[in-house]
Tab-separated table of C-alpha atoms and ligand atoms in Angstrom:
chain	number	residue	atom	x	y	z
A	613	MET	CA	0.000	0.000	0.000
A	614	ASN	CA	2.323	2.723	-1.281
A	615	VAL	CA	1.416	6.344	-1.720
A	616	ASN	CA	2.576	7.588	-5.102
A	617	LEU	CA	5.350	9.920	-3.934
A	618	LYS	CA	7.799	11.097	-6.584
A	619	THR	CA	10.116	12.710	-4.146
A	620	ARG	CA	11.339	10.878	-1.093
A	621	PRO	CA	14.273	12.630	0.595
A	622	ARG	CA	14.711	9.511	2.732
A	623	ARG	CA	16.125	7.696	-0.334
A	624	LEU	CA	19.387	9.522	0.199
A	625	ARG	CA	19.463	8.752	3.912
A	626	GLN	CA	19.073	4.988	3.747
A	627	SER	CA	22.680	3.947	4.317
A	628	ALA	CA	25.800	5.326	5.905
A	629	ALA	CA	27.575	5.152	2.547
A	630	ILE	CA	24.932	7.190	0.704
A	631	ARG	CA	24.688	9.658	3.565
A	632	SER	CA	28.411	10.204	3.403
A	633	MET	CA	28.230	10.824	-0.371
A	634	VAL	CA	25.687	13.625	-0.019
A	635	ARG	CA	27.092	15.208	3.137
A	636	GLU	CA	27.502	18.954	2.616
A	637	THR	CA	29.812	19.899	5.455
A	638	GLU	CA	32.773	18.043	6.885
A	639	LEU	CA	34.870	18.864	9.920
A	640	ASN	CA	38.623	18.394	9.742
A	641	ALA	CA	41.387	18.754	12.283
A	642	ARG	CA	42.871	21.430	10.018
A	643	ASP	CA	39.811	23.637	10.692
A	644	PHE	CA	40.802	24.091	14.316
A	645	ILE	CA	42.896	26.661	16.151
A	646	TYR	CA	43.822	25.608	19.686
A	647	PRO	CA	44.008	28.309	22.426
A	648	LEU	CA	46.785	28.186	25.017
A	649	PHE	CA	47.033	30.171	28.256
A	650	VAL	CA	50.707	30.717	28.981
A	651	ARG	CA	52.036	31.937	32.322
A	652	HIS	CA	55.419	32.391	34.030
A	653	GLY	CA	56.852	29.620	36.200
A	654	ASP	CA	56.847	25.856	35.767
A	655	GLY	CA	54.232	23.205	35.206
A	656	ARG	CA	50.510	23.627	34.882
A	657	THR	CA	47.584	25.091	36.806
A	658	PRO	CA	44.164	23.627	36.021
A	659	ILE	CA	41.470	26.168	35.180
A	660	VAL	CA	38.598	25.124	37.414
A	661	SER	CA	35.843	26.573	35.232
A	662	MET	CA	37.291	24.953	32.067
A	663	PRO	CA	37.770	21.215	32.745
A	664	GLY	CA	40.626	19.827	30.656
A	665	ILE	CA	42.300	23.206	30.076
A	666	ASP	CA	45.324	24.412	32.094
A	667	GLN	CA	47.379	27.529	32.376
A	668	VAL	CA	50.788	26.333	31.197
A	669	SER	CA	54.456	27.243	31.396
A	670	THR	CA	56.357	27.987	28.198
A	671	LEU	CA	57.712	24.423	28.204
A	672	GLU	CA	54.231	22.948	28.666
A	673	ALA	CA	52.954	25.253	25.917
A	674	VAL	CA	55.461	23.633	23.571
A	675	ARG	CA	54.140	20.204	24.661
A	676	GLU	CA	50.557	21.285	23.954
A	677	ALA	CA	51.611	22.605	20.555
A	678	GLU	CA	53.308	19.259	19.861
A	679	LYS	CA	50.076	17.444	20.718
A	680	ALA	CA	48.216	19.764	18.371
A	681	ALA	CA	50.687	19.091	15.556
A	682	LYS	CA	50.364	15.333	16.090
A	683	ALA	CA	46.576	15.581	16.017
A	684	GLY	CA	46.688	17.456	12.695
A	685	VAL	CA	45.658	20.793	14.223
A	686	PRO	CA	47.714	23.384	12.339
A	687	ALA	CA	47.530	26.381	14.654
A	688	VAL	CA	47.527	27.592	18.239
A	689	ILE	CA	46.415	30.980	19.534
A	690	LEU	CA	48.305	32.327	22.517
A	691	PHE	CA	47.028	34.236	25.540
A	692	GLY	CA	49.494	35.457	28.156
A	693	ILE	CA	49.275	35.944	31.884
A	694	PRO	CA	51.968	38.503	32.816
A	695	ALA	CA	54.076	38.562	35.971
A	696	GLU	CA	52.961	42.083	36.769
A	697	LYS	CA	50.167	44.362	35.670
A	698	ASP	CA	50.168	48.146	35.308
A	699	PRO	CA	47.906	50.824	33.772
A	700	VAL	CA	49.324	50.368	30.234
A	701	GLY	CA	50.358	46.711	30.365
A	702	LEU	CA	54.078	46.993	29.709
A	703	GLU	CA	54.768	43.247	29.583
A	704	ASN	CA	52.491	43.080	26.543
A	705	PHE	CA	55.285	44.440	24.339
A	706	SER	CA	58.322	43.540	26.405
A	707	GLU	CA	61.045	41.507	24.723
A	708	ASN	CA	60.910	38.905	27.473
A	709	GLY	CA	57.190	38.985	28.079
A	710	ILE	CA	55.469	35.650	28.529
A	711	ILE	CA	53.992	35.596	25.020
A	712	GLN	CA	57.285	36.626	23.465
A	713	GLN	CA	58.969	33.666	25.207
A	714	ALA	CA	56.192	31.287	24.208
A	715	ILE	CA	56.260	32.310	20.539
A	716	ARG	CA	60.016	31.820	20.323
A	717	ALA	CA	59.873	28.458	22.135
A	718	ILE	CA	57.074	27.036	19.995
A	719	LYS	CA	58.536	28.266	16.704
A	720	LYS	CA	61.932	26.848	17.655
A	721	GLU	CA	60.631	23.366	18.479
A	722	ILE	CA	57.800	23.120	15.946
A	723	PRO	CA	58.528	25.553	13.105
A	724	GLU	CA	55.532	24.372	11.064
A	725	MET	CA	53.037	25.226	13.824
A	726	VAL	CA	51.100	28.391	12.946
A	727	VAL	CA	51.305	30.671	15.958
A	728	VAL	CA	48.449	33.148	16.181
A	729	THR	CA	48.666	35.802	18.896
A	730	ASP	CA	45.813	37.604	20.592
A	731	VAL	CA	46.556	41.324	20.688
A	732	CYS	CA	44.674	43.185	23.420
A	733	LEU	CA	45.465	44.997	26.657
A	734	CYS	CA	43.033	43.401	29.105
A	735	GLU	CA	45.246	40.591	30.414
A	736	TYR	CA	48.103	43.040	31.014
A	737	THR	CA	46.447	46.087	32.564
A	738	ASP	CA	45.939	46.326	36.324
A	739	HIS	CA	42.375	47.610	35.758
A	740	GLY	CA	41.580	44.740	33.360
A	741	HIS	CA	40.296	46.966	30.565
A	742	CYS	CA	41.142	46.536	26.882
A	743	GLY	CA	42.802	49.922	26.530
A	744	ILE	CA	44.312	52.908	28.254
A	745	LEU	CA	41.825	54.558	30.577
A	746	ASN	CA	40.940	58.230	30.606
A	747	THR	CA	42.638	59.118	33.847
A	748	GLY	CA	45.983	60.362	35.205
A	749	GLU	CA	48.523	61.476	32.619
A	750	HIS	CA	46.269	60.420	29.737
A	751	PHE	CA	43.253	62.417	30.944
A	752	GLN	CA	41.273	64.223	28.239
A	753	ALA	CA	38.681	66.574	29.708
A	754	SER	CA	36.356	66.151	26.702
A	755	LEU	CA	35.843	62.458	27.487
A	756	PRO	CA	34.291	60.675	30.474
A	757	GLU	CA	36.598	59.763	33.362
A	758	GLY	CA	37.583	56.092	33.063
A	759	TYR	CA	36.568	55.811	29.382
A	760	VAL	CA	38.683	53.356	27.352
A	761	LEU	CA	40.673	55.789	25.191
A	762	ASN	CA	40.681	54.730	21.563
A	763	ASP	CA	43.571	56.447	19.831
A	764	PRO	CA	46.199	56.215	22.592
A	765	THR	CA	45.355	52.491	22.799
A	766	LEU	CA	46.023	52.055	19.066
A	767	GLU	CA	49.602	53.084	19.599
A	768	VAL	CA	50.071	50.343	22.210
A	769	LEU	CA	48.416	47.750	19.952
A	770	GLY	CA	50.910	48.598	17.214
A	771	LYS	CA	53.814	48.035	19.607
A	772	VAL	CA	52.397	44.682	20.748
A	773	ALA	CA	51.915	43.504	17.164
A	774	ILE	CA	55.487	44.445	16.226
A	775	SER	CA	56.820	42.724	19.315
A	776	HIS	CA	54.949	39.501	18.451
A	777	ALA	CA	56.122	39.737	14.845
A	778	GLU	CA	59.742	40.136	15.928
A	779	CYS	CA	59.468	36.894	17.939
A	780	GLY	CA	58.226	34.953	14.923
A	781	ALA	CA	54.433	34.982	15.279
A	782	ASP	CA	52.601	33.898	12.118
A	783	ILE	CA	49.257	35.704	12.445
A	784	ILE	CA	48.277	38.730	14.533
A	785	ALA	CA	44.739	38.664	15.969
A	786	PRO	CA	43.631	41.960	17.514
A	787	SER	CA	40.673	41.411	19.835
A	788	GLY	CA	40.151	44.770	21.523
A	789	MET	CA	37.385	46.230	19.291
A	790	MET	CA	39.082	49.631	19.121
A	791	ASP	CA	38.078	51.766	16.129
A	792	GLY	CA	40.831	51.824	13.518
A	793	MET	CA	42.802	48.989	15.129
A	794	ILE	CA	43.379	47.152	11.872
A	795	SER	CA	44.857	50.109	10.006
A	796	ALA	CA	46.910	51.112	13.032
A	797	ILE	CA	48.391	47.621	13.317
A	798	ARG	CA	48.854	47.289	9.548
A	799	ASP	CA	50.732	50.602	9.422
A	800	ALA	CA	52.857	49.728	12.449
A	801	LEU	CA	53.804	46.326	10.993
A	802	ASP	CA	54.501	47.681	7.518
A	803	ALA	CA	56.701	50.449	8.905
A	804	LYS	CA	58.925	47.651	10.237
A	805	SER	CA	58.690	45.726	6.951
A	806	PHE	CA	56.372	43.046	8.351
A	807	GLU	CA	54.270	43.432	5.231
A	808	LEU	CA	53.739	39.667	5.022
A	809	MET	CA	52.182	39.389	8.486
A	810	PRO	CA	48.493	38.447	8.150
A	811	ILE	CA	45.926	40.080	10.428
A	812	MET	CA	42.984	38.019	11.634
A	813	SER	CA	40.575	40.590	12.998
A	814	TYR	CA	38.172	39.894	15.829
A	815	ALA	CA	35.992	42.100	13.640
A	816	VAL	CA	32.649	41.235	15.159
A	817	LYS	CA	32.991	40.690	18.873
A	818	TYR	CA	30.040	40.978	21.190
A	819	ALA	CA	29.859	42.095	24.816
A	820	SER	CA	28.968	38.546	25.818
A	821	ALA	CA	28.440	36.720	29.096
A	822	PHE	CA	29.895	33.631	27.415
A	823	TYR	CA	33.440	34.875	28.162
A	824	GLY	CA	33.014	34.197	31.886
A	825	PRO	CA	35.382	31.206	32.274
A	826	PHE	CA	38.030	32.843	30.041
A	827	ARG	CA	38.276	35.752	32.392
A	828	ASP	CA	39.284	33.313	35.167
A	829	ALA	CA	41.604	31.508	32.781
A	830	ALA	CA	43.430	34.611	31.593
A	831	ASP	CA	42.874	36.612	34.746
A	832	GLY	CA	41.540	39.447	32.616
A	833	ALA	CA	38.192	40.473	34.077
A	834	PRO	CA	37.648	44.229	34.280
A	835	LYS	CA	38.081	45.382	37.880
A	836	PHE	CA	35.054	47.673	37.469
A	837	GLY	CA	32.473	48.361	34.778
A	838	ASP	CA	32.122	46.317	31.592
A	839	ARG	CA	33.204	46.265	27.937
A	840	LYS	CA	30.047	47.703	26.413
A	841	SER	CA	31.706	50.919	25.232
A	842	HIS	CA	33.689	48.916	22.653
A	843	GLN	CA	32.323	45.363	22.297
A	844	MET	CA	29.074	45.032	20.331
A	845	ASP	CA	25.524	44.846	21.626
A	846	PRO	CA	24.266	41.226	21.261
A	847	ALA	CA	21.044	42.622	19.795
A	848	ASN	CA	22.751	43.913	16.640
A	849	ILE	CA	23.544	42.295	13.310
A	850	LYS	CA	23.531	45.213	10.828
A	851	GLU	CA	26.272	46.679	12.934
A	852	ALA	CA	28.247	43.465	12.404
A	853	LEU	CA	28.369	44.293	8.690
A	854	ARG	CA	29.522	47.815	9.480
A	855	GLU	CA	32.349	46.479	11.646
A	856	ALA	CA	33.384	43.823	9.130
A	857	THR	CA	33.287	46.313	6.240
A	858	LEU	CA	35.570	48.718	8.084
A	859	ASP	CA	38.056	45.982	8.930
A	860	VAL	CA	38.151	44.748	5.350
A	861	GLU	CA	38.751	48.316	4.133
A	862	GLU	CA	41.508	48.688	6.712
A	863	GLY	CA	43.257	45.588	5.400
A	864	ALA	CA	42.137	42.638	7.522
A	865	ASP	CA	43.164	39.352	5.881
A	866	MET	CA	40.739	37.209	7.857
A	867	LEU	CA	37.597	38.008	9.834
A	868	MET	CA	36.249	36.567	13.037
A	869	VAL	CA	32.863	36.406	14.713
A	870	LYS	CA	32.817	35.850	18.452
A	871	PRO	CA	31.163	34.137	20.291
A	872	ALA	CA	29.983	31.453	17.872
A	873	LEU	CA	27.064	29.385	19.093
A	874	ALA	CA	24.575	32.121	19.982
A	875	TYR	CA	25.727	34.036	16.865
A	876	LEU	CA	25.440	31.522	14.019
A	877	ASP	CA	23.208	33.974	12.154
A	878	VAL	CA	25.973	36.572	12.374
A	879	ILE	CA	28.546	34.095	11.039
A	880	ARG	CA	26.301	33.375	8.042
A	881	THR	CA	25.562	37.030	7.371
A	882	VAL	CA	29.208	38.107	7.525
A	883	LYS	CA	30.311	35.157	5.366
A	884	ASP	CA	27.704	35.984	2.731
A	885	ALA	CA	28.858	39.606	2.696
A	886	PHE	CA	32.563	38.717	2.399
A	887	PRO	CA	32.737	35.242	0.851
A	888	GLU	CA	36.234	35.980	-0.433
A	889	LEU	CA	37.728	36.324	3.057
A	890	PRO	CA	38.567	33.350	5.254
A	891	MET	CA	36.452	33.543	8.379
A	892	ALA	CA	36.956	32.203	11.869
A	893	ALA	CA	34.413	31.630	14.602
A	894	TYR	CA	35.484	31.679	18.234
A	895	ASN	CA	33.853	28.811	20.129
A	896	VAL	CA	34.364	30.651	23.423
A	897	SER	CA	35.030	29.511	26.963
A	898	GLY	CA	31.413	29.607	28.154
A	899	GLU	CA	30.317	27.456	25.213
A	900	TYR	CA	33.060	24.958	26.034
A	901	SER	CA	32.333	24.837	29.744
A	902	MET	CA	28.578	24.340	29.264
A	903	VAL	CA	29.251	21.204	27.224
A	904	LYS	CA	31.791	19.948	29.780
A	905	ALA	CA	29.445	20.568	32.712
A	906	ALA	CA	26.499	18.806	31.097
A	907	ALA	CA	28.768	15.913	30.073
A	908	GLU	CA	30.115	15.572	33.632
A	909	LYS	CA	26.547	15.217	34.803
A	910	GLY	CA	25.957	12.543	32.200
A	911	TRP	CA	23.164	14.557	30.608
A	912	ILE	CA	24.566	14.691	27.084
A	913	ASP	CA	26.824	12.605	24.870
A	914	GLU	CA	29.958	14.726	25.015
A	915	GLU	CA	31.574	13.568	21.781
A	916	LYS	CA	28.426	13.894	19.693
A	917	VAL	CA	27.405	17.247	21.144
A	918	THR	CA	30.896	18.686	20.711
A	919	LEU	CA	31.215	17.602	17.090
A	920	GLU	CA	27.653	18.719	16.279
A	921	THR	CA	28.392	22.126	17.788
A	922	LEU	CA	31.578	22.589	15.779
A	923	LEU	CA	29.824	21.345	12.637
A	924	SER	CA	27.108	23.961	13.110
A	925	MET	CA	29.715	26.715	13.048
A	926	LYS	CA	31.252	25.428	9.859
A	927	ARG	CA	27.836	24.978	8.248
A	928	ALA	CA	26.995	28.559	9.224
A	929	GLY	CA	29.995	29.723	7.195
A	930	ALA	CA	33.069	29.584	9.402
A	931	ASP	CA	36.197	28.243	7.709
A	932	LEU	CA	38.107	27.979	10.981
A	933	MET	CA	37.040	27.411	14.556
A	934	ILE	CA	39.057	28.602	17.519
A	935	THR	CA	38.127	25.969	20.056
A	936	TYR	CA	39.267	24.527	23.382
A	937	HIS	CA	37.878	21.223	22.065
A	938	ALA	CA	40.501	21.154	19.277
A	939	LEU	CA	42.606	18.214	20.502
A	940	GLU	CA	39.754	15.974	21.590
A	941	ALA	CA	37.668	16.850	18.540
A	942	ALA	CA	40.589	16.025	16.245
A	943	ALA	CA	40.983	12.670	18.014
A	944	TRP	CA	37.259	11.894	17.730
A	945	LEU	CA	37.299	12.756	14.031
A	946	LYS	CA	40.137	10.303	13.481
A	947	SER	CA	38.443	7.383	15.250
B	441	LIG	C1	40.435	39.599	25.003
B	441	LIG	C2	39.792	38.284	24.771
B	441	LIG	C3	38.718	37.721	25.470
B	441	LIG	C4	38.488	36.473	24.893
B	441	LIG	C5	39.420	36.305	23.875
B	441	LIG	N1	40.198	37.454	23.806
B	441	LIG	C6	38.003	38.209	26.673
B	441	LIG	C7	37.128	39.390	26.595
B	441	LIG	O1	36.960	40.025	25.564
B	441	LIG	O2	36.599	39.747	27.650
B	441	LIG	C8	37.420	35.501	25.325
B	441	LIG	C9	37.596	34.101	24.818
B	441	LIG	C10	36.761	33.079	25.509
B	441	LIG	O3	35.819	33.373	26.271
B	441	LIG	O4	37.035	31.897	25.262
B	441	LIG	N2	41.831	39.489	25.100
């Protein structure tokens, strides 16, 4: 007793082999960028709110990068926890800063590993903000007290980018959402003949509560206030196009949308607007920790949920995913 149906989509779902032939999106280990939190001293310190992720010494960072290389993950992105913090964040562009040491160590041991560096002030400033604050010697009476100053911050970002480039970084990733940060960094790099250094812009970065665990991990929470004067309002998507357009005009080589999971529509919209640019999605700390917490409780299948989540980002238009799941996801994909 068959109904006369001409079209039966289930025909193409009847076996694993056919399903694999018509699959539109495929995850690969080479899609992942693995974040590392590097600190001074020896050994490792577990990050309580991010099970499976540690703050690591330079030596342990090299070990993590080796694991990534073995798993087929081509890149790491580095975040540094400085020895001391101050209003400007001097260690951020110091020759022997923690990131500078980590870049040199990783590039020496694993030259083929692509080392991406996060360029921002928040982990290095004593106030935890992403730029120089409007106070003290920098005070400008026309602006609110405590405002994150845009243009003086650009100068610092340029110095940080040059410092990372001099240590052998492969890609510079500015994450501070300052206006004009891409052209400022491009100009600073080019003035030192780093014309080949690619810039991956955190072009569309929201003022999101999903960064909670990261701020423990990198010890970079603002000591007062929030980041709403520079990071984007989660309600906005047209503004995402405005931000991405500016960064492309300023010379960004790659774009990023961050966070990823609650912003899949933004990933798709930005990708459609700039299909010619490689695009990354940042699968942020809160997204990672939610999966880990539910898995610890036995409420979800960790492997399947993780891979489905990463697949959704790629399907939405991301070419690359920055993810704390990189090593385990690469291993699951292999098996
Ligand atoms: C800023 C930076 C942040 C993250 C990456 N770069 C924190 C912030 O903007 O507050 C968050 C990443 C994550 O949550 O995994 N240096």
